[in-house]
XYZ file of C-alpha atoms in Angstrom:
126
model
C 34.082 -31.492 -34.697
C 31.664 -28.572 -34.988
C 33.218 -25.115 -34.904
C 31.998 -23.150 -31.870
C 31.605 -19.374 -31.977
C 31.166 -16.658 -29.366
C 27.485 -15.744 -28.996
C 28.351 -12.025 -29.034
C 31.170 -11.417 -31.527
C 31.133 -14.767 -33.389
C 34.867 -15.291 -32.921
C 35.986 -18.915 -32.879
C 36.109 -20.335 -29.350
C 39.096 -22.189 -27.967
C 38.901 -23.982 -24.663
C 36.171 -25.773 -22.779
C 33.457 -27.602 -24.694
C 30.677 -25.718 -22.874
C 32.219 -22.267 -23.396
C 29.827 -19.726 -24.970
C 31.840 -16.498 -24.967
C 35.406 -15.594 -25.881
C 35.775 -13.046 -23.056
C 34.110 -11.510 -20.020
C 33.382 -8.396 -22.084
C 31.443 -10.411 -24.689
C 29.548 -12.308 -21.969
C 28.623 -9.058 -20.249
C 27.609 -7.301 -23.478
C 25.475 -10.269 -24.553
C 23.688 -10.525 -21.190
C 23.125 -6.760 -21.031
C 21.530 -6.846 -24.486
C 19.255 -9.728 -23.443
C 18.224 -7.785 -20.328
C 17.436 -4.622 -22.317
C 15.303 -6.466 -24.854
C 13.329 -8.358 -22.210
C 12.612 -5.214 -20.176
C 11.517 -2.811 -22.932
C 7.828 -3.542 -22.304
C 8.200 -3.009 -18.558
C 10.161 0.199 -19.101
C 7.492 1.552 -21.477
C 4.644 0.810 -19.053
C 6.551 2.290 -16.104
C 7.186 5.470 -18.111
C 3.437 5.825 -18.799
C 2.551 5.168 -15.132
C 5.130 7.723 -14.007
C 3.675 10.354 -16.338
C 0.121 9.597 -15.158
C 1.274 9.892 -11.546
C 3.006 13.201 -12.234
C -0.113 14.654 -13.901
C -2.414 13.643 -11.029
C -0.025 14.730 -8.278
C 0.603 18.094 -9.974
C -3.129 18.803 -10.173
C -3.560 17.795 -6.508
C -0.634 20.025 -5.485
C -2.317 22.933 -7.278
C -5.317 22.377 -5.002
C -7.626 21.004 -7.684
C -10.235 18.452 -6.691
C -12.073 18.175 -10.019
C -10.739 18.077 -13.580
C -12.123 17.265 -16.996
C -11.125 14.093 -18.823
C -10.157 16.171 -21.845
C -7.789 18.335 -19.750
C -6.089 15.206 -18.432
C -5.793 13.798 -21.960
C -4.322 17.080 -23.239
C -1.649 16.811 -20.548
C -0.851 13.299 -21.802
C -2.784 11.217 -19.276
C -3.408 7.625 -20.430
C -6.645 6.334 -18.881
C -5.930 2.715 -19.781
C -2.881 2.553 -17.450
C -3.341 2.414 -13.674
C -2.005 0.358 -10.776
C -5.067 -0.228 -8.618
C -8.845 0.129 -8.463
C -11.315 0.106 -5.598
C -14.939 1.012 -4.960
C -15.885 4.268 -3.264
C -18.573 4.431 -0.578
C -21.142 5.362 -3.216
C -20.181 2.349 -5.405
C -18.110 4.230 -7.970
C -14.779 2.918 -9.193
C -11.626 4.753 -8.109
C -8.661 4.373 -10.492
C -5.243 4.827 -8.903
C -1.757 5.365 -10.163
C 0.052 4.433 -6.960
C -1.456 6.769 -4.328
C -2.915 9.350 -6.754
C -6.232 8.605 -8.396
C -9.536 9.735 -9.801
C -13.214 8.807 -9.815
C -15.336 9.459 -12.901
C -18.317 11.801 -12.588
C -20.999 13.038 -14.952
C -20.288 15.586 -17.702
C -16.866 14.187 -18.576
C -15.433 15.230 -15.177
C -13.230 13.354 -12.722
C -12.807 13.871 -8.982
C -9.176 13.666 -7.884
C -8.529 11.400 -4.897
C -5.494 10.375 -2.868
C -4.995 7.064 -1.110
C -2.941 6.616 2.063
C -0.383 3.967 1.130
C 1.281 3.927 4.549
C -1.610 1.864 5.918
C -1.336 -0.632 3.050
C 2.432 -0.917 3.418
C 2.275 -1.499 7.173
C -0.164 -4.417 6.750
C 2.000 -6.188 4.145
C 5.136 -6.250 6.304
C 5.566 -9.287 8.519
């Protein structure tokens, strides 16, 4: 008969044929490790989105309506991460990080915009 070992600590298993762990602690530790490894990508992207959101909302709170791309980049803004896009009335693309966003202009400038998410949330509830 093949020797069975705990998936976490590799101790020899005694008991049921389908047993995978020697204890609840090993089962929990193993599953927690699997969860952490599978969510590293999501955690990294969420961290970037959170930082982008913070940068845009801070500029809006300071009363700014226009900023330069280079200023945003210096603050750590990552232009390749956003949650939503839409077209403005004048057919320009708005890039949003949740409800905070920007629209590109000439001369390396961006116009800061804010989207009302309460309307979107009320239409998705049934």
